[in-house]
Amino acid sequence: MKHSTGRILTTHAGRLDGPPEYRAMMMGMMGMAPRKPVDPEAFGPIVHAGIVDVLRKQAEAGIDIVSDGELGKIGFGGIGYYGRRLSGLTTRKLKPGEPAYMTLETGERLEFDQFYKEMPFLPATEQRAIVAGPIASTGQEEFKKDLQVFRSALAESGTKPEETFMCVLAPGWLEHFFLNEYYSSDEEYIFALADAMRPEYKAIVDAGFILQVDDPALPDTYDMIVPNPSIAEYRKFAEVRVDALNQALKGLPEDRVRYHICWGSWHGPHTHDLPLRHVVDLMLKITAGAYSLEAANPRHEHEWKIWQDVKLPAGKILIPGVVTHHTNVVEHPELVADRIVRYANIVGRENVIAGTDCGMGFRVHPQIAWAKLKALAEGARLASKQLW
């Protein structure tokens, strides 16, 4: 994994919007627009063309370290996607009063109940995805297909990025989507998930890509436990998830892994977000070479101060979000540069890569998302002039 030598490198957190044909297909499937019949045979060509498109757009925006935009993750986070990759999953009808997902029952949703009633963020469903048998990896052919599509799209795009990465969920975040009704304890379940995810992690690294492990759960699960536990209790809960992820990453080279946390991509008040200071040391225990985190949105921008006291381990990289998916306002490049310089002055310019708070896809309009990525790249150029 490259450090910022001579200039600040740029990247983003993964999820991007594809071209109009892809976007229309996805919005219909997610219930965000009238569903139109799509021939399953058309998925592959639409996804491939979409990845070529986002690779070219990332290059045009000035992004150095690029991804496939997660365009192949159709039905991502649900049983439609993971049912092809993991055994033991099924669905059942919701019980009276039961939420379909952990994210639908939080302290923030209780406090801002009127807001959330008027602003639903997940499609209504009558089903809950559950674990009803042993979890194991069954997705080797799916991984192989993902890697082949990305390689092919890279070649067709004609782009020459500094590096490339692919995103996969952490065991602790997968836990949110599939309710355990099989394992005798949550700890047994989370370690089974870790063992099941390891083959996909390894396949990405072995293919020569950087693995990004997405784990909003590290800070975000706190508010999904109602009433909230004490900080000490929550840290014990989170430490189990850290240990499980490290088990899944064991033996993989740290400098081919980056770890991403955030407090969720929804456009809400976020007043119940757990402060970074309570989990930053746990984040740094993850055996990764780089750490990506939210640093631009109004609930977390002030947390740059933490790094005045918390030491970034030698050789590691920090990827602060310097533009955010939480607002349609496109950040001015000078503000972006200020944010980058602030971090560089604390942890060292060579240890900072400029990133985004979270994925932009389906969080802001694609025209705004690409404008934000261009502002990110321009801000990095301005910061580089100051720092070098």
Tab-separated table of N, CA, C and O in Angstrom, residues 254-317:
chain	number	residue	atom	x	y	z
A	254	GLU	N	-0.521	-6.998	6.258
A	254	GLU	CA	-1.212	-5.806	6.745
A	254	GLU	C	-1.232	-4.695	5.714
A	254	GLU	O	-2.202	-3.934	5.627
A	255	ASP	N	-0.158	-4.586	4.936
A	255	ASP	CA	-0.084	-3.467	3.994
A	255	ASP	C	-0.923	-3.694	2.744
A	255	ASP	O	-0.887	-2.888	1.815
A	256	ARG	N	-1.719	-4.768	2.725
A	256	ARG	CA	-2.693	-4.977	1.638
A	256	ARG	C	-4.119	-4.902	2.169
A	256	ARG	O	-5.066	-5.273	1.466
A	257	VAL	N	-4.276	-4.416	3.406
A	257	VAL	CA	-5.598	-4.331	4.039
A	257	VAL	C	-5.812	-2.925	4.577
A	257	VAL	O	-4.933	-2.355	5.233
A	258	ARG	N	-6.975	-2.359	4.289
A	258	ARG	CA	-7.379	-1.111	4.938
A	258	ARG	C	-8.748	-1.325	5.574
A	258	ARG	O	-9.561	-2.129	5.098
A	259	TYR	N	-8.967	-0.614	6.664
A	259	TYR	CA	-10.135	-0.847	7.513
A	259	TYR	C	-10.952	0.438	7.583
A	259	TYR	O	-10.423	1.511	7.903
A	260	HIS	N	-12.239	0.341	7.270
A	260	HIS	CA	-13.106	1.520	7.208
A	260	HIS	C	-14.187	1.459	8.272
A	260	HIS	O	-14.905	0.465	8.396
A	261	ILE	N	-14.303	2.552	9.050
A	261	ILE	CA	-15.439	2.688	9.962
A	261	ILE	C	-16.203	3.968	9.633
A	261	ILE	O	-15.656	4.917	9.059
A	262	CYS	N	-17.473	3.964	9.980
A	262	CYS	CA	-18.285	5.171	9.879
A	262	CYS	C	-19.456	5.009	10.830
A	262	CYS	O	-19.577	3.989	11.506
A	263	TRP	N	-20.310	5.999	10.875
A	263	TRP	CA	-21.469	5.964	11.770
A	263	TRP	C	-22.762	5.822	10.965
A	263	TRP	O	-23.808	6.310	11.361
A	264	GLY	N	-22.687	5.174	9.823
A	264	GLY	CA	-23.869	4.947	9.015
A	264	GLY	C	-24.058	6.014	7.960
A	264	GLY	O	-23.663	7.167	8.129
A	265	SER	N	-24.649	5.625	6.842
A	265	SER	CA	-24.726	6.511	5.678
A	265	SER	C	-26.037	7.277	5.580
A	265	SER	O	-26.208	8.082	4.672
A	266	TRP	N	-26.970	7.023	6.499
A	266	TRP	CA	-28.279	7.672	6.377
A	266	TRP	C	-28.185	9.164	6.718
A	266	TRP	O	-27.328	9.592	7.474
A	267	HIS	N	-29.118	9.933	6.167
A	267	HIS	CA	-29.141	11.377	6.394
A	267	HIS	C	-30.061	11.676	7.577
A	267	HIS	O	-31.228	12.001	7.418
A	268	GLY	N	-29.498	11.555	8.763
A	268	GLY	CA	-30.248	11.799	9.980
A	268	GLY	C	-29.460	12.663	10.935
A	268	GLY	O	-28.364	13.134	10.616
A	269	PRO	N	-29.968	12.868	12.153
A	269	PRO	CA	-29.319	13.791	13.086
A	269	PRO	C	-27.989	13.293	13.652
A	269	PRO	O	-27.122	14.096	13.991
A	270	HIS	N	-27.832	11.987	13.823
A	270	HIS	CA	-26.581	11.385	14.326
A	270	HIS	C	-26.184	11.902	15.711
A	270	HIS	O	-25.006	11.865	16.075
A	271	THR	N	-27.150	12.354	16.479
A	271	THR	CA	-26.838	12.855	17.818
A	271	THR	C	-26.474	11.733	18.791
A	271	THR	O	-25.925	12.007	19.861
A	272	HIS	N	-26.783	10.504	18.447
A	272	HIS	CA	-26.481	9.370	19.321
A	272	HIS	C	-25.204	8.651	18.913
A	272	HIS	O	-24.895	7.595	19.477
A	273	ASP	N	-24.453	9.172	17.967
A	273	ASP	CA	-23.209	8.534	17.546
A	273	ASP	C	-22.250	8.411	18.732
A	273	ASP	O	-22.047	9.370	19.486
A	274	LEU	N	-21.648	7.251	18.854
A	274	LEU	CA	-20.636	7.049	19.884
A	274	LEU	C	-19.377	7.840	19.526
A	274	LEU	O	-18.869	7.713	18.413
A	275	PRO	N	-18.845	8.660	20.409
A	275	PRO	CA	-17.628	9.414	20.095
A	275	PRO	C	-16.466	8.496	19.741
A	275	PRO	O	-16.292	7.421	20.329
A	276	LEU	N	-15.681	8.910	18.782
A	276	LEU	CA	-14.550	8.123	18.310
A	276	LEU	C	-13.582	7.774	19.442
A	276	LEU	O	-12.987	6.684	19.438
A	277	ARG	N	-13.435	8.665	20.415
A	277	ARG	CA	-12.433	8.435	21.457
A	277	ARG	C	-12.666	7.133	22.223
A	277	ARG	O	-11.730	6.560	22.792
A	278	HIS	N	-13.913	6.630	22.215
A	278	HIS	CA	-14.221	5.422	22.970
A	278	HIS	C	-13.798	4.142	22.245
A	278	HIS	O	-13.751	3.080	22.873
A	279	VAL	N	-13.522	4.233	20.953
A	279	VAL	CA	-13.176	3.013	20.205
A	279	VAL	C	-11.922	3.177	19.344
A	279	VAL	O	-11.542	2.249	18.639
A	280	VAL	N	-11.271	4.339	19.390
A	280	VAL	CA	-10.135	4.554	18.485
A	280	VAL	C	-9.015	3.555	18.746
A	280	VAL	O	-8.366	3.066	17.808
A	281	ASP	N	-8.773	3.211	20.008
A	281	ASP	CA	-7.719	2.235	20.305
A	281	ASP	C	-8.093	0.846	19.795
A	281	ASP	O	-7.226	0.073	19.359
A	282	LEU	N	-9.391	0.512	19.826
A	282	LEU	CA	-9.839	-0.770	19.290
A	282	LEU	C	-9.675	-0.798	17.769
A	282	LEU	O	-9.285	-1.824	17.199
A	283	MET	N	-9.978	0.316	17.113
A	283	MET	CA	-9.767	0.404	15.666
A	283	MET	C	-8.311	0.123	15.317
A	283	MET	O	-8.021	-0.624	14.364
A	284	LEU	N	-7.397	0.684	16.083
A	284	LEU	CA	-5.972	0.540	15.787
A	284	LEU	C	-5.449	-0.861	16.104
A	284	LEU	O	-4.326	-1.205	15.711
A	285	LYS	N	-6.260	-1.692	16.784
A	285	LYS	CA	-5.869	-3.082	17.024
A	285	LYS	C	-6.114	-3.970	15.801
A	285	LYS	O	-5.583	-5.084	15.728
A	286	ILE	N	-6.929	-3.482	14.873
A	286	ILE	CA	-7.186	-4.261	13.663
A	286	ILE	C	-5.897	-4.375	12.868
A	286	ILE	O	-5.194	-3.391	12.644
A	287	THR	N	-5.579	-5.581	12.409
A	287	THR	CA	-4.322	-5.811	11.695
A	287	THR	C	-4.454	-5.358	10.240
A	287	THR	O	-4.565	-6.163	9.316
A	288	ALA	N	-4.459	-4.047	10.085
A	288	ALA	CA	-4.571	-3.416	8.771
A	288	ALA	C	-3.458	-2.392	8.621
A	288	ALA	O	-2.880	-1.933	9.617
A	289	GLY	N	-3.185	-2.008	7.382
A	289	GLY	CA	-2.150	-1.017	7.119
A	289	GLY	C	-2.673	0.398	7.070
A	289	GLY	O	-1.893	1.349	7.143
A	290	ALA	N	-3.993	0.552	6.931
A	290	ALA	CA	-4.584	1.891	6.829
A	290	ALA	C	-5.953	1.886	7.482
A	290	ALA	O	-6.651	0.855	7.495
A	291	TYR	N	-6.343	3.054	8.006
A	291	TYR	CA	-7.617	3.202	8.703
A	291	TYR	C	-8.374	4.376	8.103
A	291	TYR	O	-7.898	5.510	8.106
A	292	SER	N	-9.562	4.080	7.586
A	292	SER	CA	-10.425	5.080	6.935
A	292	SER	C	-11.571	5.409	7.880
A	292	SER	O	-12.246	4.504	8.386
A	293	LEU	N	-11.817	6.707	8.096
A	293	LEU	CA	-12.867	7.082	9.043
A	293	LEU	C	-13.483	8.425	8.675
A	293	LEU	O	-12.894	9.219	7.951
A	294	GLU	N	-14.686	8.646	9.187
A	294	GLU	CA	-15.381	9.908	8.940
A	294	GLU	C	-14.661	11.053	9.650
A	294	GLU	O	-14.301	10.940	10.812
A	295	ALA	N	-14.479	12.165	8.918
A	295	ALA	CA	-13.787	13.312	9.502
A	295	ALA	C	-14.298	14.636	8.960
A	295	ALA	O	-13.754	15.681	9.296
A	296	ALA	N	-15.332	14.605	8.106
A	296	ALA	CA	-15.813	15.835	7.472
A	296	ALA	C	-17.228	16.208	7.872
A	296	ALA	O	-17.623	17.363	7.718
A	297	ASN	N	-18.022	15.240	8.361
A	297	ASN	CA	-19.409	15.613	8.661
A	297	ASN	C	-19.489	16.358	9.994
A	297	ASN	O	-18.594	16.250	10.834
A	298	PRO	N	-20.550	17.119	10.222
A	298	PRO	CA	-20.603	18.033	11.368
A	298	PRO	C	-20.599	17.360	12.736
A	298	PRO	O	-20.332	18.019	13.735
A	299	ARG	N	-20.894	16.056	12.810
A	299	ARG	CA	-20.866	15.371	14.096
A	299	ARG	C	-19.480	14.857	14.454
A	299	ARG	O	-19.238	14.471	15.609
A	300	HIS	N	-18.561	14.839	13.482
A	300	HIS	CA	-17.272	14.186	13.740
A	300	HIS	C	-16.057	14.972	13.269
A	300	HIS	O	-14.931	14.545	13.539
A	301	GLU	N	-16.249	16.109	12.610
A	301	GLU	CA	-15.085	16.833	12.118
A	301	GLU	C	-14.155	17.265	13.251
A	301	GLU	O	-12.927	17.277	13.093
A	302	HIS	N	-14.711	17.575	14.404
A	302	HIS	CA	-13.893	18.042	15.525
A	302	HIS	C	-12.973	16.959	16.079
A	302	HIS	O	-12.029	17.256	16.829
A	303	GLU	N	-13.212	15.707	15.701
A	303	GLU	CA	-12.462	14.606	16.311
A	303	GLU	C	-11.031	14.474	15.790
A	303	GLU	O	-10.288	13.594	16.235
A	304	TRP	N	-10.614	15.384	14.892
A	304	TRP	CA	-9.209	15.405	14.498
A	304	TRP	C	-8.317	15.632	15.726
A	304	TRP	O	-7.152	15.192	15.763
A	305	LYS	N	-8.862	16.292	16.725
A	305	LYS	CA	-8.080	16.610	17.925
A	305	LYS	C	-7.608	15.352	18.665
A	305	LYS	O	-6.603	15.391	19.390
A	306	ILE	N	-8.345	14.255	18.492
A	306	ILE	CA	-7.973	13.001	19.154
A	306	ILE	C	-6.542	12.598	18.817
A	306	ILE	O	-5.797	12.082	19.663
A	307	TRP	N	-6.133	12.880	17.575
A	307	TRP	CA	-4.827	12.416	17.102
A	307	TRP	C	-3.677	13.223	17.691
A	307	TRP	O	-2.510	12.875	17.510
A	308	GLN	N	-4.007	14.274	18.434
A	308	GLN	CA	-2.961	14.973	19.181
A	308	GLN	C	-2.488	14.135	20.363
A	308	GLN	O	-1.362	14.298	20.844
A	309	ASP	N	-3.344	13.236	20.832
A	309	ASP	CA	-3.016	12.377	21.972
A	309	ASP	C	-2.855	10.909	21.599
A	309	ASP	O	-2.111	10.174	22.250
A	310	VAL	N	-3.569	10.469	20.560
A	310	VAL	CA	-3.489	9.075	20.111
A	310	VAL	C	-2.410	8.968	19.044
A	310	VAL	O	-2.449	9.687	18.042
A	311	LYS	N	-1.456	8.072	19.236
A	311	LYS	CA	-0.351	7.940	18.285
A	311	LYS	C	-0.714	6.928	17.197
A	311	LYS	O	-1.073	5.785	17.499
A	312	LEU	N	-0.630	7.347	15.942
A	312	LEU	CA	-0.800	6.422	14.835
A	312	LEU	C	0.409	5.488	14.811
A	312	LEU	O	1.552	5.957	14.783
A	313	PRO	N	0.204	4.175	14.828
A	313	PRO	CA	1.348	3.258	14.853
A	313	PRO	C	2.285	3.464	13.664
A	313	PRO	O	1.856	3.842	12.573
A	314	ALA	N	3.555	3.226	13.896
A	314	ALA	CA	4.567	3.413	12.859
A	314	ALA	C	4.224	2.592	11.622
A	314	ALA	O	3.824	1.423	11.712
A	315	GLY	N	4.375	3.225	10.470
A	315	GLY	CA	4.140	2.547	9.202
A	315	GLY	C	2.700	2.511	8.753
A	315	GLY	O	2.414	2.095	7.622
A	316	LYS	N	1.771	2.940	9.617
A	316	LYS	CA	0.351	2.891	9.276
A	316	LYS	C	-0.085	4.182	8.594
A	316	LYS	O	0.596	5.210	8.657
A	317	ILE	N	-1.238	4.112	7.925
A	317	ILE	CA	-1.787	5.228	7.154
A	317	ILE	C	-3.155	5.590	7.709
A	317	ILE	O	-3.947	4.714	8.076
